[in-house]
mmCIF file of C-alpha atoms in Angstrom:
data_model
loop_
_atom_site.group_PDB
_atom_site.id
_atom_site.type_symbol
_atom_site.label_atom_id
_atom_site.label_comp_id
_atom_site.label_asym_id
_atom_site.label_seq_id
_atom_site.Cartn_x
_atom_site.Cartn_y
_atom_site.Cartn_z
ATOM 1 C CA UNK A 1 5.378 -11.090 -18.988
ATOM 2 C CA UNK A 2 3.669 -9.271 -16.754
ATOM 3 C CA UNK A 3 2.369 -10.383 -13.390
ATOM 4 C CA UNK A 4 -0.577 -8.774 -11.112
ATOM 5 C CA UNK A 5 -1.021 -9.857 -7.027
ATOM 6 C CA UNK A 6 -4.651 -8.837 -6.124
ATOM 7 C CA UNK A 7 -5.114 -9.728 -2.805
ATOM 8 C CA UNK A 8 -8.518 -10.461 -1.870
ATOM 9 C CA UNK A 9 -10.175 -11.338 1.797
ATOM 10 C CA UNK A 10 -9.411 -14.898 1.573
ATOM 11 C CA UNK A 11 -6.675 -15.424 -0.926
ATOM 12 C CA UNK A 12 -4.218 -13.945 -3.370
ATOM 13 C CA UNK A 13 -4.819 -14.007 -7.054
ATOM 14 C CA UNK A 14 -1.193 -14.400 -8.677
ATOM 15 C CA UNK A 15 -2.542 -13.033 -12.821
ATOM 16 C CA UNK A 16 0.019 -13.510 -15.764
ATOM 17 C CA UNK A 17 -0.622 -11.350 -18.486
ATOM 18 C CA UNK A 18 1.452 -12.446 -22.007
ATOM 19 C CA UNK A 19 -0.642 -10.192 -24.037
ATOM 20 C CA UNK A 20 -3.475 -8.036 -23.879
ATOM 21 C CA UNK A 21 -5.964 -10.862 -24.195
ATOM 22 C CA UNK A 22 -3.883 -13.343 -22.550
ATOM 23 C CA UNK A 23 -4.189 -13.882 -19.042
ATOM 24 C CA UNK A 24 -4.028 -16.801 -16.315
ATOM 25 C CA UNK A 25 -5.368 -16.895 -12.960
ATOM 26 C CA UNK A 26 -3.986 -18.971 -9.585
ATOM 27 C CA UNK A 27 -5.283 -18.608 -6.358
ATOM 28 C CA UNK A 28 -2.833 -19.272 -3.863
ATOM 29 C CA UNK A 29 -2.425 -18.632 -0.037
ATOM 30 C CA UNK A 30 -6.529 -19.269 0.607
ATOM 31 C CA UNK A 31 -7.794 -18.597 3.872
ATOM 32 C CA UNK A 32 -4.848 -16.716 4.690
ATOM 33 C CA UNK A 33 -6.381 -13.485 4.537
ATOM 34 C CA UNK A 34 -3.540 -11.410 2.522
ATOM 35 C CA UNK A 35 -3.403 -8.222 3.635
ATOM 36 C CA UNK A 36 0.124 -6.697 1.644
ATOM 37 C CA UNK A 37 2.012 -7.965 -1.436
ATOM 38 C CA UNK A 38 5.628 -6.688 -2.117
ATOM 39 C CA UNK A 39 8.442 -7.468 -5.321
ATOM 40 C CA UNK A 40 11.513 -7.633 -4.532
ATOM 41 C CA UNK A 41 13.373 -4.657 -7.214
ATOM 42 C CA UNK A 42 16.292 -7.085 -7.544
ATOM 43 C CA UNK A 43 14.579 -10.588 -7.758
ATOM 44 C CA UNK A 44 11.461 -10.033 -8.924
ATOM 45 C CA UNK A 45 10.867 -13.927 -8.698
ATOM 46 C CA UNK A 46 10.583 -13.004 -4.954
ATOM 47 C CA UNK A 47 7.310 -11.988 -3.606
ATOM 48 C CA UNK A 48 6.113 -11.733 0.192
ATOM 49 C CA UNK A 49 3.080 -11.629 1.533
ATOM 50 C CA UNK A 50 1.895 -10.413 4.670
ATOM 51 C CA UNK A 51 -1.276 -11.804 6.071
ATOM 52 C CA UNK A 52 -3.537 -10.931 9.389
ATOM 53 C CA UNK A 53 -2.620 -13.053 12.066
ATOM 54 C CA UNK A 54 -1.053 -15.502 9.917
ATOM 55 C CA UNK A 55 2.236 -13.958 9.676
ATOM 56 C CA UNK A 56 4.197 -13.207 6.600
ATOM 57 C CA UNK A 57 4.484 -15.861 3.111
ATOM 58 C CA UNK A 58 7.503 -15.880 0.988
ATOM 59 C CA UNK A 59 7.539 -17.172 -2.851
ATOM 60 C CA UNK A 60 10.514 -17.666 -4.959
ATOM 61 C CA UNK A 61 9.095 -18.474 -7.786
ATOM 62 C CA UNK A 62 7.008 -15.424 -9.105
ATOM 63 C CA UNK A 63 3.809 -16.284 -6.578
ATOM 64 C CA UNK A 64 3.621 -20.020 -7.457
ATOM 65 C CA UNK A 65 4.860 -21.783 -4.290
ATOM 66 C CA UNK A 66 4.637 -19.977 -0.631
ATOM 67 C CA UNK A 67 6.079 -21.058 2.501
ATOM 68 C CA UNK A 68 5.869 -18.654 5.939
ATOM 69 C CA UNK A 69 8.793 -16.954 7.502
ATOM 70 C CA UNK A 70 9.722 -14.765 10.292
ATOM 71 C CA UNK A 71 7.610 -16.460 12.262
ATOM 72 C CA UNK A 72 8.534 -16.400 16.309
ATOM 73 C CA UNK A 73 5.775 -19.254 16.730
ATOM 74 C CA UNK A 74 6.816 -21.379 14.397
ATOM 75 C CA UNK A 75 10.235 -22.511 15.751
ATOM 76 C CA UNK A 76 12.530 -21.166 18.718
ATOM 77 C CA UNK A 77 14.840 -20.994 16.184
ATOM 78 C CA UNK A 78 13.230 -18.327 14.507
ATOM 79 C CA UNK A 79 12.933 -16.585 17.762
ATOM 80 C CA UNK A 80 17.011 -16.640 18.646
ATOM 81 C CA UNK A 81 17.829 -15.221 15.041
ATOM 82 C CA UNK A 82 15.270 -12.255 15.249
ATOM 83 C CA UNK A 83 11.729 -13.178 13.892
ATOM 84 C CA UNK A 84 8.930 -10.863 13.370
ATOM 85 C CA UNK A 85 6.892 -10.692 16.859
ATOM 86 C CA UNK A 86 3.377 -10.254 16.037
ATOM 87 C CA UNK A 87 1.357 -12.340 13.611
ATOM 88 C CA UNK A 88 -0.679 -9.363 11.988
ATOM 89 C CA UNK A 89 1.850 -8.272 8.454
ATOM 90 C CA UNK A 90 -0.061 -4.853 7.773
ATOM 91 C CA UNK A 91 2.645 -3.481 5.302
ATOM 92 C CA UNK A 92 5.746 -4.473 3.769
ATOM 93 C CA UNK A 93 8.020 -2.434 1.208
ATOM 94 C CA UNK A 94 11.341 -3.403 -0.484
ATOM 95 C CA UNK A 95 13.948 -0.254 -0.451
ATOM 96 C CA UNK A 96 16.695 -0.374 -2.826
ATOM 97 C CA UNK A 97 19.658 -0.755 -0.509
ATOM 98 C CA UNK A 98 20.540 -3.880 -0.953
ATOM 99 C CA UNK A 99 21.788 -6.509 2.285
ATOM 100 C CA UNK A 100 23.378 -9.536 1.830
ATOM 101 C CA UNK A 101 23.010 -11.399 -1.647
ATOM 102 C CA UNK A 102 20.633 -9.759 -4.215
ATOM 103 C CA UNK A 103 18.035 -9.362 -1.983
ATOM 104 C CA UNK A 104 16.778 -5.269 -1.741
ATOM 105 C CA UNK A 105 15.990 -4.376 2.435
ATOM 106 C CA UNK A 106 12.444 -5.452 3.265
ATOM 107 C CA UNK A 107 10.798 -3.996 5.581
ATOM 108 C CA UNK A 108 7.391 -5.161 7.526
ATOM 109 C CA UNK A 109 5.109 -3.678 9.747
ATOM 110 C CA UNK A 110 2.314 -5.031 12.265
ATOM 111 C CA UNK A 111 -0.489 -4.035 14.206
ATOM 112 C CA UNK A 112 0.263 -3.198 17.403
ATOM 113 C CA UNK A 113 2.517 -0.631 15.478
ATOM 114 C CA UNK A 114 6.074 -2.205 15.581
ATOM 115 C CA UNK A 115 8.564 -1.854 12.038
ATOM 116 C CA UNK A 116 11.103 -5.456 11.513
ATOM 117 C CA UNK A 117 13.729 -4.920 9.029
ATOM 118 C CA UNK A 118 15.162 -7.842 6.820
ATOM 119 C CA UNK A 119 18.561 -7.699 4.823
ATOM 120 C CA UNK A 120 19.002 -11.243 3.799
ATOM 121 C CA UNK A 121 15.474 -11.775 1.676
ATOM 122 C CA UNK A 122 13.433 -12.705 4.957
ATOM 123 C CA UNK A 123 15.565 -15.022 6.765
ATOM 124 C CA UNK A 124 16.654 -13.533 9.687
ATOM 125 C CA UNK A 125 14.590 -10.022 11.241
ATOM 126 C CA UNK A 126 15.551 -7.271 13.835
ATOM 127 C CA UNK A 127 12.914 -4.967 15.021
ATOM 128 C CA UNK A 128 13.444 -1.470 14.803
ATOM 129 C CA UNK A 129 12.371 -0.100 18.410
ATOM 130 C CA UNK A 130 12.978 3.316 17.976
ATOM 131 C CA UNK A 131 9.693 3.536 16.897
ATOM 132 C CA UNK A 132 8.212 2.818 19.976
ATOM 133 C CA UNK A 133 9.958 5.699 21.710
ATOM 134 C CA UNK A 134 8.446 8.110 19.737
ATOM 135 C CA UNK A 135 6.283 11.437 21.835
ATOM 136 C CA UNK A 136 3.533 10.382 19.760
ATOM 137 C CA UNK A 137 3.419 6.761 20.394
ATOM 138 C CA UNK A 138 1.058 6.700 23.415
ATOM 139 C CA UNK A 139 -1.476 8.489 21.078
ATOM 140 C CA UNK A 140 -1.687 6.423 18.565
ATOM 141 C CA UNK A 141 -5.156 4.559 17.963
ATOM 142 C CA UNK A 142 -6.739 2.769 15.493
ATOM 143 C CA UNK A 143 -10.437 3.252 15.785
ATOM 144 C CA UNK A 144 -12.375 -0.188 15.101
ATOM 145 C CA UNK A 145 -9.722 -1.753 17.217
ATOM 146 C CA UNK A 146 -8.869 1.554 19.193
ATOM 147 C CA UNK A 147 -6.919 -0.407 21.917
ATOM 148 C CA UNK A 148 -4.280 -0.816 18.995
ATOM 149 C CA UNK A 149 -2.367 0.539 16.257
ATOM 150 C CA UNK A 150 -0.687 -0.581 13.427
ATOM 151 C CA UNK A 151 1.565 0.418 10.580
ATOM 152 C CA UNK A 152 -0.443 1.315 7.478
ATOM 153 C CA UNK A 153 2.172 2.188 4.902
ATOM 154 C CA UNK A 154 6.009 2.278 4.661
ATOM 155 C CA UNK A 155 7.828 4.421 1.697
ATOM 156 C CA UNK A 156 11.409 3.810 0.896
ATOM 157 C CA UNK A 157 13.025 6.792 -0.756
ATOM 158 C CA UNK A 158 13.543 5.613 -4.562
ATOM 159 C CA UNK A 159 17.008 7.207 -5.094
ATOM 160 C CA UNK A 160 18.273 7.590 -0.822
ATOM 161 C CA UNK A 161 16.989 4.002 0.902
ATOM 162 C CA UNK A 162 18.402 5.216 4.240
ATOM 163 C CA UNK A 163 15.336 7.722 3.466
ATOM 164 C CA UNK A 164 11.810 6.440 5.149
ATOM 165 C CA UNK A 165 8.630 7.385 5.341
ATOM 166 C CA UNK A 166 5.959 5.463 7.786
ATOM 167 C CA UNK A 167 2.600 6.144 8.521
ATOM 168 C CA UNK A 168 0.946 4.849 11.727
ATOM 169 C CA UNK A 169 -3.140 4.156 11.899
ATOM 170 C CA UNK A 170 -4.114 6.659 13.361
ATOM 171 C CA UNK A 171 -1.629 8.758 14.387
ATOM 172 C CA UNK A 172 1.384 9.930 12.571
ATOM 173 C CA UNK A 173 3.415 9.995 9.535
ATOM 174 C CA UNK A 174 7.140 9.505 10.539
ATOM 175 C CA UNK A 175 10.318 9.711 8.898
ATOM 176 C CA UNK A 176 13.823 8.093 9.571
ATOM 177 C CA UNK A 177 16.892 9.242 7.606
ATOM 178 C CA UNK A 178 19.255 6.097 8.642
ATOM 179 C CA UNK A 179 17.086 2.798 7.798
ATOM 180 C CA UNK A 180 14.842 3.119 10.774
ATOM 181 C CA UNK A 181 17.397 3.200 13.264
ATOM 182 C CA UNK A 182 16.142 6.970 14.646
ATOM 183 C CA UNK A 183 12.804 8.559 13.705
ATOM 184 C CA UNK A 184 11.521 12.330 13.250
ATOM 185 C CA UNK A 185 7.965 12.348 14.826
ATOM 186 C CA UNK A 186 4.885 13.633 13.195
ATOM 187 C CA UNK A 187 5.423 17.375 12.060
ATOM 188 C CA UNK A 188 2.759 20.057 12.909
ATOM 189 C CA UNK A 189 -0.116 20.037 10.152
ATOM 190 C CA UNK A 190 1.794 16.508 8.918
ATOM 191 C CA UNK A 191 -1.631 13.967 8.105
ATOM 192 C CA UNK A 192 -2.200 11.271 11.494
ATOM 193 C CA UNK A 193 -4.242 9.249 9.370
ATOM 194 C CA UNK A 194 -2.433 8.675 5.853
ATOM 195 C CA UNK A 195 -3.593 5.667 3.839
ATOM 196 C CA UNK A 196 -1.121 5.529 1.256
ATOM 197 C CA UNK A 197 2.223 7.514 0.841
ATOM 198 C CA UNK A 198 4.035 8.044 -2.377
ATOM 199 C CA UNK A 199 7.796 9.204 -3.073
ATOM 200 C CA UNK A 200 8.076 9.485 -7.109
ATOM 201 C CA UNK A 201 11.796 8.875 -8.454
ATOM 202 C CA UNK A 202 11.490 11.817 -10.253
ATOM 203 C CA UNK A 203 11.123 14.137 -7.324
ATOM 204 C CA UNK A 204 11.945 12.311 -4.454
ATOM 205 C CA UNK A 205 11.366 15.422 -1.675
ATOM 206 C CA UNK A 206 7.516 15.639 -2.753
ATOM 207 C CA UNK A 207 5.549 13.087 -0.522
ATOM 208 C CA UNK A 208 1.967 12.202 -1.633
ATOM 209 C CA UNK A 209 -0.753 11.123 0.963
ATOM 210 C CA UNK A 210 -3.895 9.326 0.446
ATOM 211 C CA UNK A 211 -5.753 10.307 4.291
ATOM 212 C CA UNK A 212 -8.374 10.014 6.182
ATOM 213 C CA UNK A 213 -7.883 12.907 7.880
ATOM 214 C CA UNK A 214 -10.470 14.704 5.332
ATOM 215 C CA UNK A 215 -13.270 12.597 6.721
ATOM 216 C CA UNK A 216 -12.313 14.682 10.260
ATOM 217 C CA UNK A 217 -11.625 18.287 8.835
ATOM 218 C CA UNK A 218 -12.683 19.134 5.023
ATOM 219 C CA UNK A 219 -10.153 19.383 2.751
ATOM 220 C CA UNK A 220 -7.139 17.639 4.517
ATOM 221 C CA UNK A 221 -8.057 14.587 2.547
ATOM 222 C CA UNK A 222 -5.071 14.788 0.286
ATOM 223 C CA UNK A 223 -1.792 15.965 1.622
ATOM 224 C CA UNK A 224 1.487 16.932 0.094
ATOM 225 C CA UNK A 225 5.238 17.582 1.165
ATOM 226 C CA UNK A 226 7.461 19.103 -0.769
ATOM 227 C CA UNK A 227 10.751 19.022 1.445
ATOM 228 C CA UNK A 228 11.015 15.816 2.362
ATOM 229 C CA UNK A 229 8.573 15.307 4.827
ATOM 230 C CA UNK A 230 9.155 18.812 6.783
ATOM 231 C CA UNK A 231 6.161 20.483 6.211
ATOM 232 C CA UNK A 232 3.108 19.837 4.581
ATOM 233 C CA UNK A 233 -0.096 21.226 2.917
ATOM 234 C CA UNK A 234 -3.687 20.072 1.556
ATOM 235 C CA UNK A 235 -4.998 20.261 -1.830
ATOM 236 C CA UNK A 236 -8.890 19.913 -1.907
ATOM 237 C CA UNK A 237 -10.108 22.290 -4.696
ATOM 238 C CA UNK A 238 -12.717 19.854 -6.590
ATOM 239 C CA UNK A 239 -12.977 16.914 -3.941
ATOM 240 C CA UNK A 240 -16.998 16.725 -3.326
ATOM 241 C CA UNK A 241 -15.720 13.674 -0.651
ATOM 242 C CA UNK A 242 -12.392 13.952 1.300
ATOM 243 C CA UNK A 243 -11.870 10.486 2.807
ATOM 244 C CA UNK A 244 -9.259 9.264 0.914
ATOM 245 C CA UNK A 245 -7.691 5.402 0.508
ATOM 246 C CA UNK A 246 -5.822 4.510 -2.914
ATOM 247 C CA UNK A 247 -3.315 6.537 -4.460
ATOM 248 C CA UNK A 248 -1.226 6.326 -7.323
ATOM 249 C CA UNK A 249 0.952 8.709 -9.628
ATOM 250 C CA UNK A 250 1.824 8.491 -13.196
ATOM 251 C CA UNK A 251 5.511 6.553 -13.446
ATOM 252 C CA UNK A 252 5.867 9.101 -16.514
ATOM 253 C CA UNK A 253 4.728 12.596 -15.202
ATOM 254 C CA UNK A 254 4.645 13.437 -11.137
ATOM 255 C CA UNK A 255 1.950 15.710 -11.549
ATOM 256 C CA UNK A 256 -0.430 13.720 -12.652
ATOM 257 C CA UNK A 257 -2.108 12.259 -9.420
ATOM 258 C CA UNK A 258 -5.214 9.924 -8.813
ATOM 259 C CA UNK A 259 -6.973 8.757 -5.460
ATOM 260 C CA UNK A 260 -10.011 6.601 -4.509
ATOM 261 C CA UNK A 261 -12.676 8.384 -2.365
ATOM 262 C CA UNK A 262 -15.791 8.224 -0.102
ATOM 263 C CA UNK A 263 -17.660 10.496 2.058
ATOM 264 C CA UNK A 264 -17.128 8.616 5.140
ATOM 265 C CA UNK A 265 -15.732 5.282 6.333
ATOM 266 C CA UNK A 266 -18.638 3.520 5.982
ATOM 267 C CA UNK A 267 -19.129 4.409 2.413
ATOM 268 C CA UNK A 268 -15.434 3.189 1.743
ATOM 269 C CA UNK A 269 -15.013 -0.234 3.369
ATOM 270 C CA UNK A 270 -18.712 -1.423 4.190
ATOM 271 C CA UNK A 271 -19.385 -3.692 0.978
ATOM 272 C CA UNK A 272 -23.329 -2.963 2.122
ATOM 273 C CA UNK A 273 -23.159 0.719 1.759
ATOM 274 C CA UNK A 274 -20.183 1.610 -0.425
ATOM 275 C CA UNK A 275 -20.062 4.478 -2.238
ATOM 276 C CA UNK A 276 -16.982 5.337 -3.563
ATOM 277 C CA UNK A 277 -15.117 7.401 -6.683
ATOM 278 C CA UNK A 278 -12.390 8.162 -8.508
ATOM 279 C CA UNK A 279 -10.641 11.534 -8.836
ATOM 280 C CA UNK A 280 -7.569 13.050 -11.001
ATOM 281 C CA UNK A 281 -5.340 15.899 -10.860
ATOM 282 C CA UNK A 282 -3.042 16.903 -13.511
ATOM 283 C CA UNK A 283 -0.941 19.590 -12.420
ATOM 284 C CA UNK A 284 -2.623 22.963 -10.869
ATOM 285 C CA UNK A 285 -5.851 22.183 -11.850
ATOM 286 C CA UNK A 286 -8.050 20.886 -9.497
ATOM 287 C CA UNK A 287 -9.301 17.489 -8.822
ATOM 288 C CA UNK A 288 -12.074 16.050 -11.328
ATOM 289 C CA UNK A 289 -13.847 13.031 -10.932
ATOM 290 C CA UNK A 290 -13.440 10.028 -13.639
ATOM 291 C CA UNK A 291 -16.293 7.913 -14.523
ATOM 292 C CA UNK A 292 -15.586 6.000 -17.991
ATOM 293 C CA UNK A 293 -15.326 2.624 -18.004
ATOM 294 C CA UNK A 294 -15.380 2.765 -14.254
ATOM 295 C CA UNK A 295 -17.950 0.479 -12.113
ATOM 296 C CA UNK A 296 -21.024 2.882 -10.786
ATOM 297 C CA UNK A 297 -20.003 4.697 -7.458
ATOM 298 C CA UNK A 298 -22.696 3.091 -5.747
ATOM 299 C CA UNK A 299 -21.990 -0.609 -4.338
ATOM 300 C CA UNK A 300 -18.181 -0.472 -5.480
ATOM 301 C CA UNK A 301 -15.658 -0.401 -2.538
ATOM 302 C CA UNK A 302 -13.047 2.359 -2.293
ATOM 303 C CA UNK A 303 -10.744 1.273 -4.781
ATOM 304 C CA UNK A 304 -7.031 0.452 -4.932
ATOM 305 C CA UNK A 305 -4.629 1.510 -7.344
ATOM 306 C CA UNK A 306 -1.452 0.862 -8.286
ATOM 307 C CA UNK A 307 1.145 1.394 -11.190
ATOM 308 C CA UNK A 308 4.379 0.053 -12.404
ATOM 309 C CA UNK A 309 7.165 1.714 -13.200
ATOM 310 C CA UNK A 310 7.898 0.373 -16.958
ATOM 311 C CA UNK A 311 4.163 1.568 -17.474
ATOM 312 C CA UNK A 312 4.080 5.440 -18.071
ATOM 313 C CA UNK A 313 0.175 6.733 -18.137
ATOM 314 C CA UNK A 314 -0.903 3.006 -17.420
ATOM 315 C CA UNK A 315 -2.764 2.890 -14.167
ATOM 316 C CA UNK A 316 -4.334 -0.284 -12.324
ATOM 317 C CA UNK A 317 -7.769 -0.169 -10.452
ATOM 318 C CA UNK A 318 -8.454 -3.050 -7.708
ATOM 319 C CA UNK A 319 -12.691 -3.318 -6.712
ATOM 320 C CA UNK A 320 -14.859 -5.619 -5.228
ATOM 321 C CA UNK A 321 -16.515 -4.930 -8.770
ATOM 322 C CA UNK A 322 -13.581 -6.695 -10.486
ATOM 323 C CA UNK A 323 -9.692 -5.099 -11.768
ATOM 324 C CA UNK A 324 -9.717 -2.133 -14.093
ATOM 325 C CA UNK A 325 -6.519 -0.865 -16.309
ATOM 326 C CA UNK A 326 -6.311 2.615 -17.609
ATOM 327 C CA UNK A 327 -4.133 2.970 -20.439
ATOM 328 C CA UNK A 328 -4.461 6.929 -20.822
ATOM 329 C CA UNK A 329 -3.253 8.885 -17.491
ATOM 330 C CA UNK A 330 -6.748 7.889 -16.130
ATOM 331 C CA UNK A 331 -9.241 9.106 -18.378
ATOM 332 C CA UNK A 332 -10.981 5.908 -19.473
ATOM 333 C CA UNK A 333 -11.018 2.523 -17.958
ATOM 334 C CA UNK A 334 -11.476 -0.678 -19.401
ATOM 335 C CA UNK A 335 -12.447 -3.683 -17.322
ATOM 336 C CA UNK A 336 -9.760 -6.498 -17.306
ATOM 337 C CA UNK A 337 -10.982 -10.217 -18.137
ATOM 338 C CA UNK A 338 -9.658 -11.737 -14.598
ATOM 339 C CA UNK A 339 -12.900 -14.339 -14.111
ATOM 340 C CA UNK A 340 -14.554 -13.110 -10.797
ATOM 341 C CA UNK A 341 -16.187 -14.873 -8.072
ATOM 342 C CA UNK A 342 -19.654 -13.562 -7.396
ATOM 343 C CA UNK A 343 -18.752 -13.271 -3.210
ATOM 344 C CA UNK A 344 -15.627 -11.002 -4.324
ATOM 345 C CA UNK A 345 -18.838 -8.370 -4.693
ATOM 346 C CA UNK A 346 -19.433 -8.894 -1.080
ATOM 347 C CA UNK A 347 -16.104 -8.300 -0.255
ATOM 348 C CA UNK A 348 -13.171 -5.464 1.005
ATOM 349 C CA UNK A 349 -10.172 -5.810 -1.372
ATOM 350 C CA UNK A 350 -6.634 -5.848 0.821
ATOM 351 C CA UNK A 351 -3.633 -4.993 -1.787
ATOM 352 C CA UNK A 352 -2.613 -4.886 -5.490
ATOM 353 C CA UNK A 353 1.088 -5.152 -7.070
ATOM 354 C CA UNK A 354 2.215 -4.834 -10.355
ATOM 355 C CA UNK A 355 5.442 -6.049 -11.906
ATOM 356 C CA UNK A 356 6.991 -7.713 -15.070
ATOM 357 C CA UNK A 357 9.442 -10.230 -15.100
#
């Protein structure tokens, strides 16, 4: 069976898909505002939630029941074993090392920018405050809230899980080659405003990067690394709009590569003035955009995409519009029958996650 978290401004839609044309739908977690949805590689049972400024939601039971955890406010005893400090979860990611039990290393960010590390499936935390020692650190801003930061994504390396890669909003992508306990800080050319980073098994040096950087200077809307994070370079041939959000590569075949894009900020995340599209690149060609089956590009927020690793070619495409699966590396879309609330059209979409039992 395969399971799908879509998590929306107000609550998180937990989908079970037995077939094709088989599908349930639970809300759970409403008025929580989700923000990011993680499976645990080793218990996929276990699924955590992070929320803004309600802290972070742990099921054991495939998204059914929740309860909150890590929570300094919620008991002093939570505070004496190491909670997480601030009540905003912006990211979370499960590496493959595993702690105590069979539980994989979770990891969860916040806004203001601060990393907490878990090895016993969320019951006990220790921040990672290295980070906050970091040249770059005073720099960082985000700009709606620009008296703050937070961190916007968080890569475990698939095959070295001492291996991370972190990037702040706005401000850096970091790396840490011990678990977080010491950090490289943002490398010259390296993207400060990276929406999404990807490490594929397959080739575990090459970083992708989703960025808003493009929206700044043309053409540094998608970024690459192929040595592990040392250097970098942009790849722009056939992007008509460089601001950048979702990103997600073919489980099958590393080089074939799709984003979500927008001319601007506005046209991304403003449900009143989105404009937004879809582009593919397959190999050394350059980026096309892909339009069947797809919502129209006007009135559709930037989307999010996602993948899952049993699923070569299959791709996943969150919208306000509704949730869209590509079974074909991309090329056509087909419109998923999840029912849809008419304010979800109104809406900004927070996170999707894929997984199978």
């Amino acid at each position: 069976m395969k399971r799908i978290f879509l998590a929306m401004e107000r609550e998180l839609l937990v989908i079970r898909q037995s077939d094709k044309n088989s599908l349930t739908v639970k809300e759970r977690l409403t008025g929580m505002q989700p923000i990011c949805v993680a499976v645990d590689p080793y218990s996929p049972e276990r699924i955590y939630c992070g929320t803004f400024a309600r802290g972070l939601w742990r099921s054991l039971d495939g998204g059914d029941h929740w309860v909150p955890i890590g929570d300094p406010h919620l008991s002093m005893a939570s505070v004496l074993e190491g909670g997480i400090l601030h009540p905003h979860i912006t990211s979370l990611a499960i590496s493959r090392e595993k702690g105590a039990g069979d539980y994989g290393t979770l990891y969860a960010g916040t806004e203001p920018s601060a990393l907490f590390c878990s090895r016993d499936g969320g019951e006990t935390w220790r921040e990672l405050k290295s980070l906050q020692h970091l040249p770059s650190a005073p720099t960082w801003s985000f700009p709606p809230r620009p008296h703050t930061s937070h961190v916007r994504w968080i890569t475990p390396d698939p095959l070295e899980p001492a291996r991370l890669h972190v990037s702040i909003e706005f401000g850096a992508v970091i790396r840490s080659l011990d678990q977080g306990e010491s950090w490289s800080d943002r490398k010259f050319r390296s993207p400060k405003d990276a929406h999404t980073l990807i490490v594929h098994p397959q080739n575990p040096d090459r970083i992708y990067a989703a960025c808003g950087d493009g929206y700044l200077e043309k053409g540094c809307g998608y970024a690459e690394s192929r040595d592990g994070g040392e250097t970098w370079h942009y790849v722009g041939e056939g992007l008509k709009h460089h601001y950048l959000y979702g990103l997600a590569v073919d489980p099958g075949d590393p080089e074939t590569i799709l984003v979500s894009a927008a001319s601007d900020p506005g046209s991304a995340h403003n449900p009143k003035q989105a404009t937004s599209r879809i582009y593919r690149k397959k190999g050394k060609e350059p980026w096309q955009e892909i339009t069947q089956g797809l919502p129209p590009a006007t009135g559709t927020v930037i989307p999010l995409l996602a993948t899952h690793q049993g699923e070569a070619g299959v791709f996943y495409a969150l919208t306000n519009q509704g949730l869209y699966c590509s079974p074909d590396q991309g090329s056509s879309w087909v419109r998923m029958e999840v029912p849809w609330k008419e304010e979800y059209i109104n809406q900004h979409q927070q996170a999707i996650a894929v997984t199978e039992n």
